[in-house]
Structure formats: C-alpha cells, structure tokens
Short mmCIF file of N, CA and C in Angstrom, two decimals:
data_model
loop_
_atom_site.label_atom_id
_atom_site.label_comp_id
_atom_site.label_asym_id
_atom_site.label_seq_id
_atom_site.Cartn_x
_atom_site.Cartn_y
_atom_site.Cartn_z
N UNK A 1 -12.87 -18.59 -10.00
CA UNK A 1 -11.55 -19.05 -9.70
C UNK A 1 -11.07 -18.82 -7.65
N UNK A 2 -9.89 -19.33 -7.94
CA UNK A 2 -9.71 -19.77 -6.72
C UNK A 2 -8.15 -18.93 -6.56
N UNK A 3 -8.11 -17.81 -5.59
CA UNK A 3 -7.44 -16.58 -5.88
C UNK A 3 -6.27 -17.33 -5.30
N UNK A 4 -6.07 -18.74 -4.51
CA UNK A 4 -4.74 -19.04 -4.54
C UNK A 4 -4.41 -19.96 -5.23
N UNK A 5 -4.75 -20.40 -5.81
CA UNK A 5 -4.23 -21.19 -6.60
C UNK A 5 -3.80 -20.68 -8.28
N UNK A 6 -4.69 -19.87 -8.99
CA UNK A 6 -5.18 -19.32 -10.07
C UNK A 6 -3.94 -17.80 -9.79
N UNK A 7 -3.04 -17.61 -9.81
CA UNK A 7 -2.17 -16.47 -9.39
C UNK A 7 -2.44 -15.43 -10.72
N UNK A 8 -2.41 -16.32 -11.69
CA UNK A 8 -2.39 -15.02 -13.08
C UNK A 8 -3.87 -14.86 -13.45
N UNK A 9 -5.20 -15.66 -12.81
CA UNK A 9 -6.10 -14.91 -12.63
C UNK A 9 -6.56 -13.81 -11.95
N UNK A 10 -5.40 -13.70 -10.91
CA UNK A 10 -6.04 -12.98 -10.02
C UNK A 10 -6.10 -10.81 -10.39
N UNK A 11 -4.82 -10.88 -11.39
CA UNK A 11 -5.32 -9.40 -12.02
C UNK A 11 -6.86 -9.19 -12.94
N UNK A 12 -7.18 -10.41 -13.30
CA UNK A 12 -8.11 -10.04 -14.04
C UNK A 12 -9.44 -10.37 -12.82
N UNK A 13 -9.45 -10.38 -12.01
CA UNK A 13 -10.22 -10.61 -10.86
C UNK A 13 -10.19 -9.16 -9.91
N UNK A 14 -8.94 -8.58 -10.23
CA UNK A 14 -8.33 -7.53 -9.46
C UNK A 14 -7.81 -6.38 -10.06
N UNK A 15 -8.58 -5.97 -11.41
CA UNK A 15 -8.05 -5.04 -12.19
C UNK A 15 -7.30 -3.61 -11.56
N UNK A 16 -7.68 -3.43 -10.60
CA UNK A 16 -6.91 -2.37 -9.60
C UNK A 16 -5.45 -2.64 -9.21
N UNK A 17 -5.29 -4.21 -9.43
CA UNK A 17 -3.82 -4.20 -8.73
C UNK A 17 -2.93 -3.78 -8.95
N UNK A 18 -2.35 -3.77 -10.71
CA UNK A 18 -1.37 -3.28 -11.24
C UNK A 18 -1.44 -2.13 -11.14
N UNK A 19 -2.25 -0.99 -10.98
CA UNK A 19 -1.62 0.19 -10.61
C UNK A 19 -1.51 0.78 -9.10
N UNK A 20 -2.36 -0.24 -8.50
CA UNK A 20 -1.82 -0.37 -6.61
C UNK A 20 -0.75 -1.17 -6.56
N UNK A 21 -0.78 -2.00 -6.88
CA UNK A 21 0.87 -2.24 -7.00
C UNK A 21 2.19 -1.44 -7.33
N UNK A 22 1.67 -0.65 -8.34
CA UNK A 22 2.97 0.31 -8.87
C UNK A 22 3.15 1.69 -7.61
N UNK A 23 1.64 1.96 -6.96
CA UNK A 23 1.61 3.14 -6.26
C UNK A 23 1.91 2.12 -4.88
N UNK A 24 2.41 1.11 -4.34
CA UNK A 24 3.13 0.67 -3.68
C UNK A 24 4.35 0.39 -3.63
N UNK A 25 5.08 0.02 -4.73
CA UNK A 25 6.51 0.29 -4.85
C UNK A 25 7.00 1.14 -4.48
N UNK A 26 6.44 2.52 -5.30
CA UNK A 26 7.13 3.91 -4.97
C UNK A 26 6.88 4.40 -4.06
N UNK A 27 5.73 4.16 -3.42
CA UNK A 27 5.89 4.55 -1.74
C UNK A 27 6.28 3.75 -1.20
N UNK A 28 6.52 2.76 -1.04
CA UNK A 28 7.64 1.84 -0.43
C UNK A 28 9.08 2.28 -0.61
N UNK A 29 9.25 2.40 -1.63
CA UNK A 29 10.81 3.15 -2.57
C UNK A 29 11.16 4.64 -1.30
N UNK A 30 9.76 5.31 -1.09
CA UNK A 30 10.12 6.46 -0.88
C UNK A 30 10.24 6.30 1.19
N UNK A 31 9.86 5.44 1.60
CA UNK A 31 9.84 4.75 3.22
C UNK A 31 11.09 4.41 2.96
N UNK A 32 11.78 3.76 2.33
CA UNK A 32 13.12 3.13 2.52
C UNK A 32 14.04 3.83 2.48
N UNK A 33 13.84 5.18 1.61
CA UNK A 33 15.36 6.16 1.62
C UNK A 33 15.04 6.68 3.02
N UNK A 34 13.63 7.64 3.30
CA UNK A 34 13.15 8.09 4.10
C UNK A 34 13.76 7.88 5.59
N UNK A 35 13.51 6.40 5.81
CA UNK A 35 13.86 5.69 7.11
C UNK A 35 15.59 5.63 6.69
N UNK A 36 16.37 5.05 5.61
CA UNK A 36 17.63 5.13 5.90
C UNK A 36 18.27 6.14 5.79
N UNK A 37 17.68 7.34 5.71
CA UNK A 37 18.05 8.85 5.53
C UNK A 37 18.74 9.59 7.00
N UNK A 38 17.46 8.78 7.77
CA UNK A 38 17.02 9.87 8.94
C UNK A 38 16.41 10.36 9.11
N UNK A 39 16.17 10.83 10.42
CA UNK A 39 15.05 11.62 10.67
C UNK A 39 14.29 12.65 9.80
N UNK A 40 15.18 13.28 9.75
CA UNK A 40 14.91 14.76 8.51
C UNK A 40 14.30 14.17 7.29
N UNK A 41 14.82 12.55 6.95
CA UNK A 41 14.46 12.50 5.39
C UNK A 41 13.13 11.47 5.38
N UNK A 42 12.22 11.22 6.83
CA UNK A 42 11.38 10.58 6.59
C UNK A 42 10.02 11.42 6.14
N UNK A 43 9.53 12.38 6.53
CA UNK A 43 8.31 13.04 5.69
C UNK A 43 8.77 12.99 4.40
N UNK A 44 9.75 13.63 4.06
CA UNK A 44 9.60 14.22 2.37
C UNK A 44 10.14 12.67 1.47
N UNK A 45 10.97 12.12 2.00
CA UNK A 45 10.93 10.36 1.22
C UNK A 45 9.71 9.73 1.18
N UNK A 46 8.42 9.78 1.87
CA UNK A 46 7.06 9.31 1.77
C UNK A 46 6.24 10.22 0.86
N UNK A 47 6.72 11.29 1.22
CA UNK A 47 5.59 12.83 0.11
C UNK A 47 6.55 12.83 -1.06
N UNK A 48 7.85 12.29 -1.71
CA UNK A 48 8.28 12.21 -2.77
C UNK A 48 8.01 11.10 -3.60
N UNK A 49 8.05 9.88 -2.63
CA UNK A 49 7.42 8.83 -3.10
C UNK A 49 5.91 8.43 -3.34
N UNK A 50 4.80 9.26 -2.81
CA UNK A 50 3.93 9.24 -3.34
C UNK A 50 3.77 10.30 -4.37
N UNK A 51 3.93 11.28 -4.25
CA UNK A 51 3.97 12.09 -5.21
C UNK A 51 4.50 11.50 -6.71
N UNK A 52 5.48 10.85 -6.76
CA UNK A 52 5.60 10.38 -8.18
C UNK A 52 5.02 8.93 -8.68
N UNK A 53 4.37 8.21 -7.66
CA UNK A 53 3.43 7.35 -7.56
C UNK A 53 2.54 7.98 -7.91
N UNK A 54 1.82 8.93 -7.83
CA UNK A 54 0.25 9.47 -8.30
C UNK A 54 0.85 10.24 -9.90
N UNK A 55 2.06 10.72 -10.18
CA UNK A 55 2.47 10.98 -11.04
C UNK A 55 2.42 9.59 -12.29
N UNK A 56 3.28 8.80 -11.77
CA UNK A 56 2.95 7.53 -12.72
C UNK A 56 1.49 6.94 -12.95
N UNK A 57 0.61 7.16 -11.79
CA UNK A 57 -1.06 6.28 -12.31
C UNK A 57 -1.48 7.27 -12.82
N UNK A 58 -1.01 8.70 -12.88
CA UNK A 58 -2.12 9.45 -13.95
C UNK A 58 -1.66 9.27 -15.29
N UNK A 59 -0.51 8.88 -15.51
CA UNK A 59 0.27 8.63 -16.74
C UNK A 59 0.25 7.64 -17.21
N UNK A 60 -0.03 6.37 -16.51
CA UNK A 60 -1.06 5.19 -16.63
C UNK A 60 -2.12 5.16 -17.17
N UNK A 61 -2.96 6.09 -16.44
CA UNK A 61 -4.63 6.12 -16.66
C UNK A 61 -4.36 6.97 -18.01
N UNK A 62 -3.54 7.67 -17.93
CA UNK A 62 -3.97 8.54 -19.60
C UNK A 62 -3.77 7.69 -20.75
N UNK A 63 -2.39 6.97 -20.42
CA UNK A 63 -2.21 5.85 -21.51
C UNK A 63 -2.97 4.25 -21.67
N UNK A 64 -4.01 4.39 -20.64
CA UNK A 64 -4.86 2.89 -20.13
C UNK A 64 -3.48 2.37 -19.89
N UNK A 65 -2.28 2.22 -19.55
CA UNK A 65 -1.08 1.05 -19.50
C UNK A 65 -1.61 0.07 -18.10
N UNK A 66 -2.55 1.26 -17.10
CA UNK A 66 -2.99 0.67 -15.70
C UNK A 66 -3.99 -0.58 -16.00
N UNK A 67 -4.94 -0.57 -17.44
CA UNK A 67 -5.98 -1.59 -16.82
C UNK A 67 -5.62 -2.72 -18.34
N UNK A 68 -4.36 -1.60 -18.98
CA UNK A 68 -4.32 -2.94 -20.31
C UNK A 68 -4.15 -4.32 -20.10
N UNK A 69 -5.62 -4.79 -21.13
CA UNK A 69 -5.34 -6.32 -20.87
C UNK A 69 -6.29 -7.14 -19.49
N UNK A 70 -6.28 -6.17 -19.12
CA UNK A 70 -7.00 -6.87 -17.91
C UNK A 70 -8.86 -6.25 -17.45
N UNK A 71 -9.11 -5.50 -18.47
CA UNK A 71 -10.22 -4.96 -18.26
C UNK A 71 -10.35 -3.91 -17.10
N UNK A 72 -11.87 -3.56 -17.08
CA UNK A 72 -12.09 -2.48 -15.55
C UNK A 72 -12.42 -2.97 -14.46
N UNK A 73 -12.75 -2.55 -13.16
CA UNK A 73 -12.67 -3.33 -12.30
C UNK A 73 -14.51 -2.95 -11.67
N UNK A 74 -14.93 -4.18 -11.13
CA UNK A 74 -15.98 -3.93 -10.91
C UNK A 74 -16.98 -2.77 -10.28
N UNK A 75 -17.97 -2.75 -10.30
CA UNK A 75 -18.26 -1.16 -9.08
C UNK A 75 -18.12 -1.59 -7.66
N UNK A 76 -18.24 -2.35 -7.20
CA UNK A 76 -18.28 -2.80 -5.83
C UNK A 76 -16.52 -2.77 -5.45
N UNK A 77 -15.41 -2.88 -6.09
CA UNK A 77 -13.97 -2.62 -6.10
C UNK A 77 -14.00 -0.91 -6.29
N UNK A 78 -14.48 -0.37 -7.04
CA UNK A 78 -14.34 1.18 -6.58
C UNK A 78 -15.17 1.21 -5.40
N UNK A 79 -16.57 1.38 -5.29
CA UNK A 79 -16.66 1.55 -3.55
C UNK A 79 -15.84 0.84 -2.46
N UNK A 80 -15.27 -0.19 -2.70
CA UNK A 80 -14.02 -0.80 -1.80
C UNK A 80 -12.94 0.18 -1.51
N UNK A 81 -12.71 0.37 -2.75
CA UNK A 81 -11.46 1.23 -2.29
C UNK A 81 -11.62 2.80 -1.94
N UNK A 82 -13.15 3.22 -2.72
CA UNK A 82 -13.26 4.53 -1.58
C UNK A 82 -13.64 4.34 -0.34
N UNK A 83 -13.94 3.15 0.46
CA UNK A 83 -14.33 3.02 1.69
C UNK A 83 -12.82 2.92 2.32
N UNK A 84 -12.17 2.24 1.78
CA UNK A 84 -10.58 2.47 2.54
C UNK A 84 -10.24 3.52 2.07
N UNK A 85 -10.33 4.41 1.56
CA UNK A 85 -9.44 5.58 1.36
C UNK A 85 -10.49 6.37 2.66
N UNK A 86 -11.73 6.54 2.67
CA UNK A 86 -12.60 7.07 4.03
C UNK A 86 -12.00 6.59 5.05
N UNK A 87 -11.95 5.51 5.06
CA UNK A 87 -11.28 4.74 7.12
C UNK A 87 -9.87 5.31 7.13
N UNK A 88 -8.94 4.91 5.75
CA UNK A 88 -8.06 5.92 6.16
C UNK A 88 -7.65 7.35 6.52
N UNK A 89 -8.51 8.23 6.08
CA UNK A 89 -8.56 9.70 6.04
C UNK A 89 -9.26 10.01 7.92
N UNK A 90 -10.25 8.93 8.02
CA UNK A 90 -10.87 9.55 9.12
C UNK A 90 -9.70 8.68 10.08
N UNK A 91 -9.05 7.44 10.28
CA UNK A 91 -8.07 7.41 11.30
C UNK A 91 -6.87 7.93 11.42
N UNK A 92 -6.68 8.62 10.25
CA UNK A 92 -5.13 9.39 10.58
C UNK A 92 -5.76 10.90 11.14
N UNK A 93 -6.50 11.04 10.92
CA UNK A 93 -7.78 12.31 11.96
C UNK A 93 -7.52 11.68 13.73
N UNK A 94 -7.75 10.59 13.36
CA UNK A 94 -7.82 10.10 14.78
C UNK A 94 -6.47 10.41 15.38
N UNK A 95 -5.48 9.89 14.74
CA UNK A 95 -3.74 9.50 15.14
C UNK A 95 -3.81 11.19 15.51
N UNK A 96 -3.91 12.10 14.76
CA UNK A 96 -3.45 13.30 14.65
C UNK A 96 -3.76 14.35 15.64
N UNK A 97 -5.01 13.88 16.32
CA UNK A 97 -5.78 14.37 17.29
C UNK A 97 -5.26 13.77 19.04
N UNK A 98 -5.06 12.44 18.81
CA UNK A 98 -4.47 11.98 19.91
C UNK A 98 -3.31 11.69 19.78
N UNK A 99 -2.51 12.05 19.43
CA UNK A 99 -1.27 12.04 19.43
C UNK A 99 -0.92 13.35 18.77
N UNK A 100 -0.31 14.17 19.54
CA UNK A 100 -0.02 16.05 19.14
C UNK A 100 1.45 15.94 18.82
N UNK A 101 2.00 14.83 19.38
CA UNK A 101 3.71 15.37 18.74
C UNK A 101 3.48 14.75 17.28
N UNK A 102 3.79 15.44 16.44
CA UNK A 102 3.71 14.91 15.09
C UNK A 102 5.42 14.08 14.80
N UNK A 103 6.00 14.09 15.58
CA UNK A 103 7.26 13.82 15.33
C UNK A 103 7.69 12.60 16.17
N UNK A 104 7.19 12.48 16.84
CA UNK A 104 7.21 11.60 18.00
C UNK A 104 6.95 9.69 17.11
N UNK A 105 7.75 8.64 17.40
CA UNK A 105 8.03 7.47 17.27
C UNK A 105 6.40 7.06 17.40
N UNK A 106 5.44 7.69 18.52
CA UNK A 106 4.19 6.54 18.27
C UNK A 106 3.75 7.35 17.28
N UNK A 107 3.51 8.37 17.07
CA UNK A 107 2.74 9.13 15.80
C UNK A 107 3.08 8.36 14.52
N UNK A 108 4.10 7.98 14.56
CA UNK A 108 4.83 7.55 12.74
C UNK A 108 4.25 6.10 13.06
N UNK A 109 4.26 5.44 13.85
CA UNK A 109 4.52 3.94 14.05
C UNK A 109 2.45 3.75 14.00
N UNK A 110 1.69 4.83 14.78
CA UNK A 110 0.19 4.91 14.49
C UNK A 110 -0.15 5.06 12.99
N UNK A 111 0.46 5.53 12.50
CA UNK A 111 -0.06 6.24 11.09
C UNK A 111 0.64 4.90 9.75
N UNK A 112 1.41 4.56 10.42
CA UNK A 112 1.87 3.06 9.78
C UNK A 112 1.04 2.30 9.56
N UNK A 113 0.61 1.36 11.44
CA UNK A 113 -0.74 0.63 11.65
C UNK A 113 -2.14 1.50 10.83
N UNK A 114 -2.51 2.28 11.05
CA UNK A 114 -3.63 2.80 10.37
C UNK A 114 -3.47 2.18 8.53
N UNK A 115 -2.38 2.61 8.20
CA UNK A 115 -2.39 2.90 6.49
C UNK A 115 -2.22 0.84 6.22
N UNK A 116 -1.93 0.52 7.14
CA UNK A 116 -2.01 -1.17 7.11
C UNK A 116 -3.41 -1.50 7.78
N UNK A 117 -4.32 -0.89 8.54
CA UNK A 117 -5.94 -1.11 8.76
C UNK A 117 -6.66 -1.04 7.20
N UNK A 118 -5.99 0.08 6.43
CA UNK A 118 -6.79 0.46 5.30
C UNK A 118 -6.69 -0.41 4.10
N UNK A 119 -5.15 -1.28 4.24
CA UNK A 119 -5.28 -2.03 3.38
C UNK A 119 -5.81 -4.05 3.27
N UNK A 120 -6.31 -3.61 4.76
CA UNK A 120 -7.56 -5.03 4.74
C UNK A 120 -8.55 -4.57 3.82
N UNK A 121 -8.89 -3.61 3.77
CA UNK A 121 -9.99 -3.15 2.97
C UNK A 121 -10.16 -3.08 1.59
N UNK A 122 -8.98 -2.65 1.35
CA UNK A 122 -8.04 -2.45 0.31
C UNK A 122 -8.32 -3.86 -0.68
N UNK A 123 -8.09 -4.90 -0.01
CA UNK A 123 -7.91 -6.26 -0.64
C UNK A 123 -9.37 -6.54 -1.16
N UNK A 124 -10.42 -6.26 -0.98
CA UNK A 124 -11.79 -6.45 -1.67
C UNK A 124 -11.40 -5.36 -2.83
N UNK A 125 -10.51 -4.79 -3.00
CA UNK A 125 -10.62 -3.80 -4.28
C UNK A 125 -9.48 -4.43 -5.32
N UNK A 126 -8.37 -4.76 -4.64
CA UNK A 126 -6.75 -4.99 -5.10
C UNK A 126 -6.60 -6.18 -5.21
N UNK A 127 -6.87 -6.89 -4.42
CA UNK A 127 -6.78 -8.34 -4.10
C UNK A 127 -5.77 -9.02 -2.87
N UNK A 128 -6.57 -10.49 -2.64
CA UNK A 128 -5.73 -10.56 -1.54
C UNK A 128 -4.33 -10.62 -1.15
N UNK A 129 -3.36 -10.45 -1.95
CA UNK A 129 -1.56 -9.35 -1.77
C UNK A 129 -1.91 -8.46 -0.96
N UNK A 130 -2.53 -7.30 -1.20
CA UNK A 130 -3.25 -6.14 -0.05
C UNK A 130 -3.64 -6.56 0.61
N UNK A 131 -4.31 -7.34 1.25
CA UNK A 131 -4.83 -7.71 2.30
C UNK A 131 -3.74 -8.09 2.88
N UNK A 132 -2.63 -9.15 2.63
CA UNK A 132 -1.70 -9.68 3.42
C UNK A 132 -1.11 -8.77 3.66
N UNK A 133 -0.66 -7.52 2.88
CA UNK A 133 0.43 -6.82 3.30
C UNK A 133 -0.27 -6.24 4.42
N UNK A 134 -2.06 -5.60 4.34
CA UNK A 134 -2.25 -4.74 5.32
C UNK A 134 -1.88 -5.92 6.86
N UNK A 135 -2.01 -7.05 7.01
CA UNK A 135 -1.45 -7.86 8.12
C UNK A 135 -0.02 -7.73 8.40
N UNK A 136 0.98 -7.59 7.33
CA UNK A 136 1.89 -7.81 7.99
C UNK A 136 2.38 -6.05 8.46
N UNK A 137 1.56 -5.20 7.97
CA UNK A 137 2.13 -3.83 8.19
C UNK A 137 2.05 -3.04 9.56
N UNK A 138 0.70 -3.92 9.92
CA UNK A 138 -0.35 -3.74 11.31
C UNK A 138 0.45 -4.47 12.01
N UNK A 139 1.52 -5.53 11.76
CA UNK A 139 2.10 -6.91 12.61
C UNK A 139 3.51 -5.50 13.18
N UNK A 140 3.83 -4.98 11.94
CA UNK A 140 4.97 -4.59 11.86
C UNK A 140 5.30 -3.29 12.83
N UNK A 141 3.95 -2.21 12.36
CA UNK A 141 4.17 -0.56 13.85
C UNK A 141 3.27 -1.69 14.86
N UNK A 142 2.51 -2.66 14.91
CA UNK A 142 2.12 -3.04 16.31
C UNK A 142 3.55 -3.75 17.21
N UNK A 143 4.08 -4.34 16.49
CA UNK A 143 5.25 -4.64 17.22
C UNK A 143 6.17 -3.53 17.82
N UNK A 144 6.54 -2.60 16.50
CA UNK A 144 7.06 -1.20 17.05
C UNK A 144 6.37 -0.53 18.77
N UNK A 145 5.03 -0.35 18.66
CA UNK A 145 4.37 0.29 19.65
C UNK A 145 4.29 -0.95 21.18
N UNK A 146 4.27 -1.84 21.01
CA UNK A 146 4.41 -3.17 22.20
C UNK A 146 6.27 -2.67 22.30
N UNK A 147 7.13 -3.06 21.69
CA UNK A 147 8.50 -2.83 21.72
C UNK A 147 9.16 -1.41 21.74
N UNK A 148 9.57 -0.70 22.47
CA UNK A 148 9.65 0.34 22.40
C UNK A 148 11.12 0.39 21.69
N UNK A 149 11.87 -0.74 22.55
CA UNK A 149 13.36 -0.61 21.98
C UNK A 149 14.17 -1.03 20.73
N UNK A 150 12.98 -0.96 19.92
CA UNK A 150 12.98 -1.16 18.13
C UNK A 150 12.93 0.20 17.89
N UNK A 151 14.23 0.74 17.28
CA UNK A 151 14.35 2.28 16.48
C UNK A 151 13.25 2.02 15.54
N UNK A 152 12.68 2.91 15.53
CA UNK A 152 11.35 3.38 14.78
C UNK A 152 11.39 3.61 13.34
N UNK A 153 12.73 4.25 13.10
CA UNK A 153 13.62 4.05 11.46
C UNK A 153 13.70 2.75 10.84
N UNK A 154 14.10 2.18 11.38
CA UNK A 154 14.42 0.40 10.94
C UNK A 154 12.48 -0.25 10.64
N UNK A 155 11.57 -0.07 11.74
CA UNK A 155 10.38 -0.73 11.55
C UNK A 155 9.80 0.06 9.96
N UNK A 156 9.78 1.70 9.60
CA UNK A 156 9.84 2.39 8.66
C UNK A 156 10.28 1.57 7.71
N UNK A 157 11.35 1.50 7.76
CA UNK A 157 12.27 1.02 6.46
C UNK A 157 11.80 -0.54 6.21
N UNK A 158 11.37 -1.71 7.17
CA UNK A 158 10.92 -2.74 7.08
C UNK A 158 9.38 -2.57 6.28
N UNK A 159 8.58 -1.49 6.44
CA UNK A 159 7.22 -1.49 6.34
C UNK A 159 7.47 -0.64 4.43
N UNK A 160 8.58 -0.21 4.22
CA UNK A 160 8.65 0.37 2.72
C UNK A 160 9.62 -1.11 2.33
N UNK A 161 9.85 -1.76 2.77
CA UNK A 161 10.38 -3.25 2.21
C UNK A 161 9.08 -4.25 1.87
N UNK A 162 8.19 -4.00 2.92
CA UNK A 162 6.91 -4.70 2.47
C UNK A 162 6.02 -4.41 1.32
N UNK A 163 6.26 -3.05 1.74
CA UNK A 163 5.11 -2.15 0.09
C UNK A 163 6.09 -2.96 -1.26
N UNK A 164 7.32 -2.74 -1.50
CA UNK A 164 8.04 -3.26 -2.30
C UNK A 164 8.12 -4.49 -2.63
N UNK A 165 7.87 -5.18 -2.09
CA UNK A 165 7.50 -6.80 -1.95
C UNK A 165 6.19 -6.96 -2.84
N UNK A 166 5.14 -6.57 -1.89
CA UNK A 166 3.98 -6.73 -2.28
C UNK A 166 3.73 -6.36 -3.90
N UNK A 167 4.18 -4.64 -3.93
CA UNK A 167 3.99 -4.19 -5.54
C UNK A 167 4.36 -4.92 -6.53
N UNK A 168 5.17 -4.99 -5.96
CA UNK A 168 6.35 -5.76 -7.21
C UNK A 168 5.69 -7.03 -7.57
N UNK A 169 4.92 -7.75 -6.69
CA UNK A 169 4.30 -9.02 -7.14
C UNK A 169 3.23 -8.84 -7.41
N UNK A 170 2.10 -7.66 -7.19
CA UNK A 170 0.90 -7.23 -7.47
C UNK A 170 1.17 -6.96 -8.99
N UNK A 171 2.40 -6.14 -9.21
CA UNK A 171 2.93 -5.82 -10.78
C UNK A 171 2.99 -6.77 -11.88
N UNK A 172 3.81 -7.75 -11.30
CA UNK A 172 4.52 -8.81 -11.97
C UNK A 172 3.17 -10.27 -12.25
N UNK A 173 2.57 -10.23 -11.32
CA UNK A 173 1.39 -11.09 -11.56
C UNK A 173 0.01 -10.49 -12.30
N UNK A 174 0.39 -9.24 -12.72
CA UNK A 174 -1.00 -8.37 -13.61
C UNK A 174 -0.32 -8.31 -15.01
N UNK A 175 1.19 -8.87 -15.20
CA UNK A 175 1.59 -8.87 -16.29
C UNK A 175 1.38 -10.35 -16.84
N UNK A 176 1.61 -11.05 -15.75
CA UNK A 176 1.99 -12.76 -15.70
C UNK A 176 0.57 -12.69 -16.44
N UNK A 177 -0.98 -12.29 -15.91
CA UNK A 177 -1.90 -12.94 -16.25
C UNK A 177 -2.19 -12.38 -17.67
N UNK A 178 -2.07 -11.34 -17.98
CA UNK A 178 -2.21 -10.78 -19.31
C UNK A 178 -1.49 -11.52 -20.32
N UNK A 179 -0.26 -12.13 -19.97
CA UNK A 179 0.57 -12.53 -21.01
C UNK A 179 0.25 -14.55 -20.84
N UNK A 180 -0.52 -14.94 -19.58
CA UNK A 180 -0.87 -16.64 -20.00
C UNK A 180 -2.07 -16.14 -20.92
N UNK A 181 -3.22 -14.66 -20.93
CA UNK A 181 -4.54 -14.95 -21.69
C UNK A 181 -4.01 -14.99 -22.90
N UNK A 182 -2.75 -14.97 -23.26
CA UNK A 182 -2.22 -14.16 -24.80
C UNK A 182 -1.43 -15.69 -25.63
N UNK A 183 -1.19 -16.10 -24.73
CA UNK A 183 -0.56 -17.36 -24.92
C UNK A 183 -1.29 -18.16 -25.74
N UNK A 184 -1.00 -19.07 -26.77
CA UNK A 184 -1.99 -20.00 -27.78
C UNK A 184 -2.56 -21.06 -27.09
#
C-alpha cells in the first residue's frame, strides 16, 4: 500500500489511527479552550481534554468502536506506541528537572515540543498523519522558544488547532476506509 495515495487504506494499515485521532481532537480542544481562556485555564483545559479523551477511548474500546471494521494493530505498532509513551515520559521528566518554573512560558513550550517528538515515534503505530503532526508541533513550539515575542498562549492554541485538525483527518480517514471496503 502506498501511504500517500491510498488514503482509505491507511486506517487498515494503522488501526490505532481512529482512537489516536479521537484522543487528539479532544486534547486539542482542551488546549484551545485553555489557551483562549487565559493563564489559569491552561492546565485545567489540558487535563479536561485528556480525561475526556481517555473516557471516550475506554468506551470505544469496550464497545469495540475503536477498531470496528479496521482489524487489530500489528505487534510492532503496540511496541512503537509503548516506546513513544516511554520516550514522552522520559523527556517530560527531563523538562521538569531542567525548567523548574512550572508556570513559565519556557516550561510549557518545551512540554509542547516533547509531545511533538513523541508523535514522530507514534507515526509507526498511528500513521504518517501523526508524524506530520509531530513535525508541525515541534516547529510551533520551537518557533515560540526562538521568538520570545510570540505569546505562548497563541502557540498553545495553535498547537491545539493542529491536534484537532490532524485528529479529525485521522478519524475521518478511518471511517472512509471502512466505507470503501464495504462498497460493492
């Protein structure tokens, strides 16, 4: 399968794409609300988006909606997913150790950059859209780190918009692929 021309087949190759896309949409919405709401909304928006996304994935897993019509991921995809999570946790711990001010612009931009790095690894489990999202998130956070005049809440919101857009495409393609398989 050519990942760049067979978009409907992408979800069959990366069944984790649907659940990952749903998670991205909800976390992205939390980032947008948090960034737009003001400094005191940043963390609550992120936590709420993450909590709702975990709830949705639990329900989707129990009802088997997450993989409906897609099949199940290959073992290497679960391994890549696990590696991505371990790398993210390790890098977040590094940021926590190196940037002691958890309220600072620098702290939050490094966190956004770390999340982007972990998306590069998740490209092997969730597909190329996740890899592209990783590059865009790294560029967004890197721009903020290099240009201190850009309000970091704007970068927080743009990071959320990137996640909502990528997640929406991932979910849409996963259902488009199933519909294409069902067509006569």
